Short mmCIF file of C-alpha atoms in Angstrom, two decimals:
data_model
loop_
_atom_site.label_atom_id
_atom_site.label_comp_id
_atom_site.label_asym_id
_atom_site.label_seq_id
_atom_site.Cartn_x
_atom_site.Cartn_y
_atom_site.Cartn_z
CA UNK V 533 -23.34 42.04 40.63
CA UNK V 534 -24.92 41.06 43.91
CA UNK V 535 -23.86 37.79 45.46
CA UNK V 536 -26.27 34.88 45.81
CA UNK V 537 -27.00 33.75 49.34
CA UNK V 538 -27.90 30.10 49.84
CA UNK V 539 -29.37 28.68 53.03
CA UNK V 540 -27.64 25.37 53.68
CA UNK V 541 -29.08 23.12 56.42
CA UNK V 542 -26.72 22.00 59.11
CA UNK V 543 -25.14 18.58 58.85
CA UNK V 544 -27.20 15.71 60.18
CA UNK V 545 -30.40 17.71 60.54
CA UNK V 546 -33.82 16.13 60.27
CA UNK V 547 -36.92 18.28 60.54
CA UNK V 548 -40.31 18.74 58.99
CA UNK V 549 -40.33 22.50 58.79
CA UNK V 550 -38.23 24.32 56.22
CA UNK V 551 -35.84 25.83 58.76
CA UNK V 552 -33.06 28.00 57.36
CA UNK V 553 -29.48 27.03 58.08
CA UNK V 554 -26.28 29.04 58.02
CA UNK V 555 -25.98 31.51 55.15
CA UNK V 556 -23.35 30.59 52.56
CA UNK V 557 -22.27 33.29 50.16
CA UNK V 558 -21.38 32.35 46.59
CA UNK V 559 -20.11 35.14 44.39
CA UNK V 560 -21.54 35.32 40.87
CA UNK V 561 -18.11 34.46 39.38
CA UNK V 562 -17.88 31.23 41.43
CA UNK V 563 -16.85 28.18 39.35
CA UNK V 564 -19.45 26.05 41.10
CA UNK V 565 -22.34 24.60 39.13
CA UNK V 566 -25.14 27.19 39.01
CA UNK V 567 -28.55 26.52 40.53
CA UNK V 568 -30.72 24.73 37.98
CA UNK V 569 -34.16 23.13 37.78
CA UNK V 570 -35.69 19.99 36.31
CA UNK V 571 -39.41 19.34 35.89
CA UNK V 572 -41.65 16.43 34.89
CA UNK V 573 -45.42 15.94 34.46
CA UNK V 574 -47.98 13.70 36.07
CA UNK V 575 -50.14 11.36 34.01
CA UNK V 576 -53.64 9.98 33.59
CA UNK V 577 -54.90 6.77 32.04
CA UNK V 578 -57.04 7.96 29.13
CA UNK V 579 -58.29 4.56 27.94
CA UNK V 580 -57.88 0.92 28.90
CA UNK V 581 -57.92 0.63 32.71
CA UNK V 582 -58.28 -2.93 34.04
CA UNK V 583 -58.20 -4.42 30.53
CA UNK V 584 -54.45 -3.76 30.64
CA UNK V 585 -54.14 -6.26 33.50
CA UNK V 586 -55.20 -9.00 31.06
CA UNK V 587 -52.75 -8.19 28.29
CA UNK V 588 -54.91 -5.60 26.51
CA UNK V 589 -53.67 -2.17 25.45
CA UNK V 590 -54.06 1.00 27.53
CA UNK V 591 -53.29 4.62 26.71
CA UNK V 592 -51.71 7.02 29.20
CA UNK V 593 -50.97 10.71 28.65
CA UNK V 594 -49.05 13.49 30.39
CA UNK V 595 -50.91 16.28 32.16
CA UNK V 596 -49.71 19.80 32.88
CA UNK V 597 -49.64 19.27 36.65
CA UNK V 598 -45.92 18.90 37.32
CA UNK V 599 -43.11 18.45 39.83
CA UNK V 600 -40.23 20.96 39.96
CA UNK V 601 -36.80 20.27 41.46
CA UNK V 602 -34.36 23.09 42.26
CA UNK V 603 -30.75 21.94 42.70
CA UNK V 604 -28.42 24.28 44.58
CA UNK V 605 -24.72 23.48 44.89
CA UNK V 606 -23.02 24.41 48.17
CA UNK V 607 -19.47 25.56 48.81
CA UNK V 608 -16.76 22.93 49.37
CA UNK V 609 -16.91 23.37 53.15
CA UNK V 610 -20.46 21.96 53.21
CA UNK V 611 -20.14 18.20 52.76
CA UNK V 612 -23.85 17.44 53.02
CA UNK V 613 -26.75 16.62 50.73
CA UNK V 614 -30.21 17.76 51.77
CA UNK V 615 -33.72 16.92 50.59
CA UNK V 616 -36.30 19.67 51.12
CA UNK V 617 -39.76 18.46 50.03
CA UNK V 618 -42.12 20.86 51.85
CA UNK V 619 -45.31 19.57 50.21
CA UNK V 620 -44.92 16.30 52.17
CA UNK V 621 -43.13 18.01 55.12
CA UNK V 622 -39.87 16.18 54.50
CA UNK V 623 -36.48 17.70 55.24
CA UNK V 624 -33.40 15.58 55.88
CA UNK V 625 -29.62 15.91 55.50
CA UNK V 626 -26.85 13.34 55.21
CA UNK V 627 -23.10 13.80 55.51
CA UNK V 628 -21.73 12.76 52.12
CA UNK V 629 -18.69 11.02 53.61
CA UNK V 630 -20.89 8.89 55.92
CA UNK V 631 -22.90 7.32 53.09
CA UNK V 632 -22.20 3.65 52.10
CA UNK V 633 -19.87 4.40 49.19
CA UNK V 634 -17.73 1.32 49.88
CA UNK V 635 -20.71 -0.94 49.15
CA UNK V 636 -21.95 0.93 46.08
CA UNK V 637 -18.46 1.32 44.59
CA UNK V 638 -17.54 -2.39 44.60
CA UNK V 639 -16.52 -3.41 41.05
CA UNK V 640 -19.41 -5.88 40.86
CA UNK V 641 -21.90 -3.27 42.11
CA UNK V 642 -20.81 0.03 40.54
CA UNK V 643 -23.11 1.32 37.83
CA UNK V 644 -22.51 3.82 35.06
CA UNK V 645 -24.99 6.33 33.69
CA UNK V 646 -25.39 4.30 30.47
CA UNK V 647 -26.14 0.99 32.24
CA UNK V 648 -29.53 -0.72 32.14
CA UNK V 649 -30.73 -1.57 35.66
CA UNK V 650 -33.87 -3.73 35.66
CA UNK V 651 -33.82 -4.83 39.29
CA UNK V 652 -32.61 -3.53 42.62
CA UNK V 653 -29.54 -5.06 44.25
CA UNK V 654 -30.61 -6.39 47.70
CA UNK V 655 -27.16 -5.72 49.17
CA UNK V 656 -27.29 -2.08 48.06
CA UNK V 657 -30.83 -1.70 49.40
CA UNK V 658 -29.68 -3.14 52.72
CA UNK V 659 -26.69 -0.78 52.86
CA UNK V 660 -29.05 2.23 52.64
CA UNK V 661 -31.29 1.18 55.53
CA UNK V 662 -29.33 2.78 58.41
CA UNK V 663 -29.39 6.06 56.47
CA UNK V 664 -33.15 5.83 55.93
CA UNK V 665 -34.17 4.71 59.41
CA UNK V 666 -33.30 8.10 60.94
CA UNK V 667 -35.75 9.96 58.69
CA UNK V 668 -38.83 11.57 60.26
CA UNK V 669 -38.88 9.60 63.55
CA UNK V 670 -41.58 11.81 65.09
CA UNK V 671 -44.13 11.64 62.25
CA UNK V 672 -47.03 9.24 61.78
CA UNK V 673 -46.23 5.78 60.34
CA UNK V 674 -48.03 6.71 57.10
CA UNK V 675 -46.06 9.94 56.60
CA UNK V 676 -42.81 8.27 57.58
CA UNK V 677 -43.35 5.58 54.94
CA UNK V 678 -43.86 8.27 52.28
CA UNK V 679 -40.75 10.16 53.43
CA UNK V 680 -38.55 7.07 53.48
CA UNK V 681 -39.83 5.90 50.07
CA UNK V 682 -38.96 9.23 48.47
CA UNK V 683 -35.57 9.31 50.21
CA UNK V 684 -34.77 5.73 49.16
CA UNK V 685 -35.35 6.59 45.50
CA UNK V 686 -33.03 9.57 45.80
CA UNK V 687 -30.29 7.74 47.71
CA UNK V 688 -30.22 4.73 45.40
CA UNK V 689 -29.81 6.98 42.36
CA UNK V 690 -27.32 9.32 44.09
CA UNK V 691 -25.13 6.47 45.35
CA UNK V 692 -25.34 4.48 42.11
CA UNK V 693 -24.46 7.37 39.81
CA UNK V 694 -22.49 9.72 42.07
CA UNK V 695 -19.28 9.46 44.04
CA UNK V 696 -17.80 10.56 47.35
CA UNK V 697 -16.30 13.60 45.57
CA UNK V 698 -19.77 15.01 44.75
CA UNK V 699 -20.29 18.58 45.93
CA UNK V 700 -22.72 19.31 48.73
CA UNK V 701 -26.18 20.09 47.37
CA UNK V 702 -29.69 21.03 48.40
CA UNK V 703 -32.49 19.38 46.41
CA UNK V 704 -35.70 21.35 46.87
CA UNK V 705 -38.84 19.86 45.35
CA UNK V 706 -42.30 21.32 44.84
CA UNK V 707 -45.14 19.44 43.18
CA UNK V 708 -48.58 20.47 41.94
CA UNK V 709 -49.65 16.82 41.48
CA UNK V 710 -52.02 15.40 44.13
CA UNK V 711 -50.35 12.53 45.98
CA UNK V 712 -51.98 9.09 46.09
CA UNK V 713 -54.56 9.93 43.43
CA UNK V 714 -53.17 7.64 40.71
CA UNK V 715 -51.63 10.56 38.80
CA UNK V 716 -48.01 9.41 38.70
CA UNK V 717 -46.66 11.79 41.34
CA UNK V 718 -43.84 9.45 42.40
CA UNK V 719 -42.74 8.86 38.80
CA UNK V 720 -42.71 12.60 38.18
CA UNK V 721 -40.41 13.06 41.17
CA UNK V 722 -38.15 10.18 40.06
CA UNK V 723 -37.78 11.74 36.59
CA UNK V 724 -36.82 15.06 38.22
CA UNK V 725 -34.20 13.32 40.39
CA UNK V 726 -32.84 11.17 37.57
CA UNK V 727 -32.43 14.07 35.14
CA UNK V 728 -30.91 16.31 37.84
CA UNK V 729 -28.24 13.80 38.89
CA UNK V 730 -27.42 12.97 35.25
CA UNK V 731 -27.03 16.70 34.56
CA UNK V 732 -24.70 17.00 37.53
CA UNK V 733 -22.63 14.17 36.03
CA UNK V 734 -22.57 16.01 32.67
CA UNK V 735 -24.16 12.85 31.19
CA UNK V 736 -26.82 14.92 29.40
CA UNK V 737 -26.40 17.72 26.89
CA UNK V 738 -28.54 20.83 26.92
CA UNK V 739 -31.72 20.34 24.82
CA UNK V 740 -31.82 22.67 21.81
CA UNK V 741 -33.90 23.08 18.62
CA UNK V 742 -31.16 21.68 16.37
CA UNK V 743 -30.55 18.61 18.51
CA UNK V 744 -30.57 15.44 16.36
CA UNK V 745 -33.56 13.20 17.01
CA UNK V 746 -31.30 10.23 17.76
CA UNK V 747 -29.42 12.18 20.45
CA UNK V 748 -32.67 13.45 21.95
CA UNK V 749 -34.14 9.94 22.16
CA UNK V 750 -30.94 8.59 23.72
CA UNK V 751 -31.08 11.22 26.47
CA UNK V 752 -34.78 10.61 27.09
CA UNK V 753 -34.10 6.87 27.37
CA UNK V 754 -31.21 7.48 29.79
CA UNK V 755 -33.40 9.61 32.08
CA UNK V 756 -36.24 7.12 31.84
CA UNK V 757 -34.07 4.12 32.76
CA UNK V 758 -32.86 5.70 35.98
CA UNK V 759 -36.29 7.09 36.83
CA UNK V 760 -37.56 3.50 36.62
CA UNK V 761 -34.91 2.49 39.17
CA UNK V 762 -36.31 5.17 41.51
CA UNK V 763 -39.82 3.84 40.91
CA UNK V 764 -38.64 0.33 41.87
CA UNK V 765 -37.39 1.75 45.18
CA UNK V 766 -40.85 3.18 45.87
CA UNK V 767 -43.23 0.59 44.38
CA UNK V 768 -41.22 -2.63 44.14
CA UNK V 769 -42.56 -3.84 40.78
CA UNK V 770 -43.82 -0.83 38.79
CA UNK V 771 -45.16 -1.18 35.26
CA UNK V 772 -42.84 1.47 33.84
CA UNK V 773 -45.63 3.38 32.13
CA UNK V 774 -45.72 6.29 34.62
CA UNK V 775 -42.02 7.14 34.35
CA UNK V 776 -42.12 6.69 30.55
CA UNK V 777 -44.93 9.25 30.21
CA UNK V 778 -43.28 11.61 32.73
CA UNK V 779 -40.02 11.49 30.76
CA UNK V 780 -41.25 11.65 27.17
CA UNK V 781 -44.50 13.56 27.64
CA UNK V 782 -47.37 13.38 25.14
CA UNK V 783 -48.82 9.86 25.44
CA UNK V 784 -48.00 6.16 25.17
CA UNK V 785 -49.86 2.97 24.32
CA UNK V 786 -48.89 0.37 26.89
CA UNK V 787 -49.30 -3.41 26.79
CA UNK V 788 -48.05 -5.88 29.37
CA UNK V 789 -45.73 -8.64 28.19
CA UNK V 790 -46.91 -12.23 28.39
CA UNK V 791 -45.08 -14.96 30.31
CA UNK V 792 -42.65 -12.62 32.03
CA UNK V 793 -41.64 -10.74 28.89
CA UNK V 794 -41.14 -6.96 29.20
CA UNK V 795 -44.07 -4.67 28.38
CA UNK V 796 -44.52 -2.99 25.02
CA UNK V 797 -44.58 0.81 25.26
CA UNK V 798 -45.31 2.75 22.07
CA UNK V 799 -44.83 6.55 22.25
CA UNK V 800 -47.53 8.69 20.60
CA UNK V 801 -45.60 11.81 19.61
CA UNK V 802 -48.60 13.01 17.59
CA UNK V 803 -50.91 13.02 20.61
CA UNK V 804 -52.60 16.45 20.68
CA UNK V 805 -52.71 18.90 23.57
CA UNK V 806 -56.32 18.96 24.76
CA UNK V 807 -58.07 20.95 27.52
CA UNK V 808 -58.85 18.73 30.48
CA UNK V 809 -60.44 19.00 33.90
CA UNK V 810 -59.15 16.71 36.59
CA UNK V 811 -61.56 16.19 39.48
CA UNK V 812 -60.35 14.56 42.69
CA UNK V 813 -63.13 12.74 44.56
CA UNK V 814 -61.02 12.82 47.75
CA UNK V 815 -62.23 9.25 48.20
CA UNK V 816 -59.38 6.91 49.10
CA UNK V 817 -59.17 3.69 47.15
CA UNK V 818 -57.07 0.55 46.90
CA UNK V 819 -55.76 -0.39 43.48
CA UNK V 820 -55.26 -4.00 44.53
CA UNK V 821 -58.84 -4.22 45.84
CA UNK V 822 -60.29 -2.91 42.55
CA UNK V 823 -58.12 -5.26 40.50
CA UNK V 824 -59.24 -8.17 42.69
CA UNK V 825 -62.87 -7.14 42.21
CA UNK V 826 -62.56 -7.48 38.43
CA UNK V 827 -60.64 -10.76 38.76
CA UNK V 828 -63.45 -12.22 40.90
CA UNK V 829 -66.07 -11.04 38.41
CA UNK V 830 -64.11 -12.57 35.54
CA UNK V 831 -63.84 -15.86 37.40
CA UNK V 832 -67.57 -15.93 38.23
CA UNK V 833 -68.87 -14.69 34.85
CA UNK V 834 -66.15 -15.23 32.22
CA UNK V 835 -68.54 -15.24 29.25
CA UNK V 836 -69.83 -11.79 30.26
CA UNK V 837 -66.67 -10.18 31.61
CA UNK V 838 -64.24 -11.11 28.85
CA UNK V 839 -66.24 -9.33 26.10
CA UNK V 840 -66.31 -6.20 28.29
CA UNK V 841 -62.51 -6.29 28.64
CA UNK V 842 -62.19 -6.87 24.90
CA UNK V 843 -64.50 -3.91 24.20
CA UNK V 844 -62.29 -1.69 26.41
CA UNK V 845 -59.28 -2.85 24.40
CA UNK V 846 -61.09 -1.93 21.15
CA UNK V 847 -61.68 1.56 22.54
CA UNK V 848 -57.94 2.05 23.06
CA UNK V 849 -57.21 0.72 19.57
CA UNK V 850 -59.84 3.02 18.03
CA UNK V 851 -58.37 6.08 19.76
CA UNK V 852 -54.87 5.06 18.68
CA UNK V 853 -55.96 4.66 15.05
CA UNK V 854 -57.70 8.05 15.07
CA UNK V 855 -54.76 9.95 16.60
CA UNK V 856 -52.16 8.38 14.30
CA UNK V 857 -54.26 8.65 11.13
CA UNK V 858 -52.92 10.80 8.31
CA UNK V 859 -54.64 14.16 8.41
CA UNK V 860 -55.82 13.89 12.02
CA UNK V 861 -56.75 17.38 13.26
CA UNK V 862 -57.18 17.86 17.01
CA UNK V 863 -58.94 21.18 16.38
CA UNK V 864 -61.66 19.46 14.40
CA UNK V 865 -64.80 19.19 16.53
CA UNK V 866 -65.57 15.78 15.03
CA UNK V 867 -62.23 14.36 16.17
CA UNK V 868 -62.67 15.69 19.71
CA UNK V 869 -66.24 14.36 19.72
CA UNK V 870 -64.95 10.87 18.81
CA UNK V 871 -62.28 10.92 21.52
CA UNK V 872 -64.91 12.10 24.03
CA UNK V 873 -67.43 9.45 23.00
CA UNK V 874 -64.77 6.77 23.44
CA UNK V 875 -64.07 8.10 26.95
CA UNK V 876 -67.77 8.02 27.81
CA UNK V 877 -68.16 4.44 26.56
CA UNK V 878 -64.98 3.39 28.39
CA UNK V 879 -66.39 4.75 31.65
CA UNK V 880 -69.65 2.86 31.15
CA UNK V 881 -67.79 -0.41 30.63
CA UNK V 882 -65.66 0.20 33.73
CA UNK V 883 -68.84 0.88 35.72
CA UNK V 884 -70.21 -2.44 34.43
CA UNK V 885 -67.12 -4.11 35.89
CA UNK V 886 -68.01 -2.59 39.27
CA UNK V 887 -65.00 -0.27 39.66
CA UNK V 888 -66.80 3.07 39.65
CA UNK V 889 -67.98 4.78 42.85
CA UNK V 890 -70.99 6.95 43.79
CA UNK V 891 -68.71 10.01 43.94
CA UNK V 892 -67.39 9.32 40.44
CA UNK V 893 -70.93 8.92 39.16
CA UNK V 894 -71.94 12.15 40.85
CA UNK V 895 -69.11 14.01 39.10
CA UNK V 896 -70.27 12.57 35.79
CA UNK V 897 -73.86 13.66 36.49
CA UNK V 898 -72.78 17.23 37.33
CA UNK V 899 -70.63 17.52 34.20
CA UNK V 900 -73.37 16.07 31.99
CA UNK V 901 -75.92 18.51 33.44
CA UNK V 902 -73.92 21.54 32.23
CA UNK V 903 -72.85 19.93 28.95
CA UNK V 904 -69.17 20.87 28.90
CA UNK V 905 -67.59 17.58 27.87
CA UNK V 906 -67.08 13.87 28.44
CA UNK V 907 -66.24 12.23 31.79
CA UNK V 908 -64.60 8.98 32.83
CA UNK V 909 -62.79 7.64 35.85
CA UNK V 910 -59.04 7.37 35.49
CA UNK V 911 -56.87 4.74 37.12
CA UNK V 912 -58.12 1.87 39.24
CA UNK V 913 -61.45 3.48 40.14
CA UNK V 914 -63.31 2.96 43.41
CA UNK V 915 -62.63 6.64 44.15
CA UNK V 916 -59.53 8.54 43.10
CA UNK V 917 -59.99 10.93 40.19
CA UNK V 918 -62.18 11.58 37.17
CA UNK V 919 -61.10 13.31 33.96
CA UNK V 920 -63.27 15.55 31.81
CA UNK V 921 -62.34 16.19 28.19
CA UNK V 922 -63.71 19.66 27.47
CA UNK V 923 -65.72 20.41 24.36
CA UNK V 924 -65.54 23.64 22.35
CA UNK V 925 -68.90 24.58 23.92
CA UNK V 926 -67.33 24.89 27.37
CA UNK V 927 -67.65 28.66 27.93
CA UNK V 928 -65.94 30.44 30.87
CA UNK V 929 -69.28 31.19 32.64
CA UNK V 930 -70.35 27.54 32.34
CA UNK V 931 -66.99 26.32 33.65
CA UNK V 932 -67.28 28.76 36.57
CA UNK V 933 -70.70 27.35 37.40
CA UNK V 934 -69.31 23.81 37.19
CA UNK V 935 -66.44 24.71 39.51
CA UNK V 936 -68.88 26.04 42.11
CA UNK V 937 -71.06 22.94 41.92
CA UNK V 938 -68.08 20.62 42.31
CA UNK V 939 -66.67 22.63 45.22
CA UNK V 940 -70.04 22.69 46.98
CA UNK V 941 -70.08 18.89 46.95
CA UNK V 942 -66.53 18.59 48.29
CA UNK V 943 -64.70 17.78 45.07
CA UNK V 944 -61.33 19.26 44.10
CA UNK V 945 -60.97 20.51 40.51
CA UNK V 946 -57.78 21.17 38.52
CA UNK V 947 -57.62 22.84 35.12
CA UNK V 948 -54.94 21.09 33.13
CA UNK V 949 -53.83 20.10 29.66
CA UNK V 950 -53.68 16.55 28.32
CA UNK V 951 -50.73 15.48 26.18
CA UNK V 952 -48.18 18.13 27.15
CA UNK V 953 -44.41 18.29 27.55
CA UNK V 954 -42.25 15.67 29.26
CA UNK V 955 -39.08 16.31 31.23
CA UNK V 956 -37.84 19.90 31.20
CA UNK V 957 -34.61 21.65 32.20
CA UNK V 958 -34.01 25.24 33.27
CA UNK V 959 -30.22 25.80 33.23
CA UNK V 960 -29.33 28.00 35.00
CA UNK V 961 -32.41 28.64 37.17
CA UNK V 962 -32.99 32.02 35.57
CA UNK V 963 -36.17 33.07 33.78
CA UNK V 964 -36.06 35.57 30.94
CA UNK V 965 -39.07 37.48 29.72
CA UNK V 966 -38.12 37.24 26.05
CA UNK V 967 -38.12 41.04 25.76
CA UNK V 968 -34.37 41.55 25.68
CA UNK V 969 -33.93 41.03 29.43
CA UNK V 970 -30.47 39.47 29.39
CA UNK V 971 -30.07 39.28 33.17
CA UNK V 972 -33.41 37.59 33.82
CA UNK V 973 -34.89 36.61 37.15
CA UNK V 974 -33.06 34.04 39.24
CA UNK V 975 -35.29 31.57 41.10
CA UNK V 976 -34.40 31.98 44.74
CA UNK V 977 -34.41 28.84 46.87
CA UNK V 978 -36.37 30.39 49.74
CA UNK V 979 -38.96 31.95 47.43
CA UNK V 980 -39.39 28.60 45.73
CA UNK V 981 -39.64 26.80 49.05
CA UNK V 982 -42.40 29.08 50.31
CA UNK V 983 -44.34 29.69 47.06
CA UNK V 984 -48.05 29.44 47.87
CA UNK V 985 -49.71 26.32 46.45
CA UNK V 986 -49.99 25.51 42.75
CA UNK V 987 -50.53 29.04 41.45
CA UNK V 988 -47.58 30.43 43.40
CA UNK V 989 -45.21 27.67 42.26
CA UNK V 990 -46.24 27.95 38.61
CA UNK V 991 -46.02 31.74 38.62
CA UNK V 992 -42.52 31.58 40.09
CA UNK V 993 -41.16 28.91 37.72
CA UNK V 994 -42.92 30.31 34.66
CA UNK V 995 -44.70 27.08 33.63
CA UNK V 996 -48.31 25.91 33.86
CA UNK V 997 -51.73 27.43 34.40
CA UNK V 998 -50.49 29.68 37.19
CA UNK V 999 -47.97 31.34 34.84
CA UNK V 1000 -49.27 34.03 32.51
CA UNK V 1001 -47.22 32.39 29.76
CA UNK V 1002 -44.34 29.92 29.50
CA UNK V 1003 -41.15 31.89 30.20
CA UNK V 1004 -37.99 31.73 28.10
CA UNK V 1005 -35.23 29.52 29.45
CA UNK V 1006 -37.06 26.22 29.89
CA UNK V 1007 -36.02 23.43 27.48
CA UNK V 1008 -38.35 20.45 27.06
#
């Protein structure tokens, strides 16, 4: 068999272009861990925005826009770990032996894969800083902040779970999730990193059809816990809902805990897969500003605002009751109609709170004019994204016309699926066609790195809209 050639960046490099390093040959019979992939979805808030801030329930669901992480082990002579995230123009390498192992391996600091970590250790965070400060020195302050946030999540997990004896690796990440649009892109990445490092530790078993439910849930929880640690590195005080959806898939009902108690997160394993359009307004927004807007309204007009928030909560409860009801059929037009009506009402209530935006209203007008489904903002509002639940009447010609109208007005549209799979593993990184092809197609690092946009990535990895069909080999 032909040998696999891996491009390993040189030690200590830091660049923003995916520059190839020295070629390292690994024969097919090498005992090293084979290249493998992990993947996790983004998410949208389906019902309950802003009401959730005041202790009401919200529902979030996975979407089929995903992140994909390819992990390539290097030969023993390469004592480096490298992040290659071309979609944000991040590439950086560290020498493994130079990392602050002495701090992370102290008996009082060392963590195990089964530990629950609910806060970051300030001393460990401080120990990482010299290794983060050298990242992307020539980029803009905004880009550098994004690069260092992503790298901090990786390093904290790598140093907490790994050891100095870890093999050199290249972690190459591609994502089809728009960044900064409230779609859980950072949580998706953290789930990919968490599951990859746990796999490298052999702390996870390979998912399979006969896997006991208890074992499956334990592994999901293990990935989710460490993904939450990565989210803390990026966001400080995350809710935990994004990483929970990205790990488990489908949907969750989420409710904040009162008086400092932890939130309640209820998985909805029966949540159906539904066709969805995601429309990015390309209008920047501030979550904190929109939350403050509602808080000021509530303070000024409590008798008016509180019933609106309660009505939003009732919408979430109604959707939850419908989806979990015995005999619920997602293919029934009446059920989809109810879910769509609840979305439409939810959007109207959010608009009444003042968190919509002219661009969001314009998207709703365009969708209503062609009659393909139900529209609402998702997330904090004030810009960001809208979601459109498609009806059975949404014909291909009508959707094509809608796409043209949205594009003409500067909006970005994504065809996706609501309520899909959570974390996935492709071990090894070989796709099989399912037609008796035993050898399969190995996902090459350079091909993956340079795959063209969403369609190219999905076609290569065999998952998503860009793939003709989901390829054998992936385990979700």
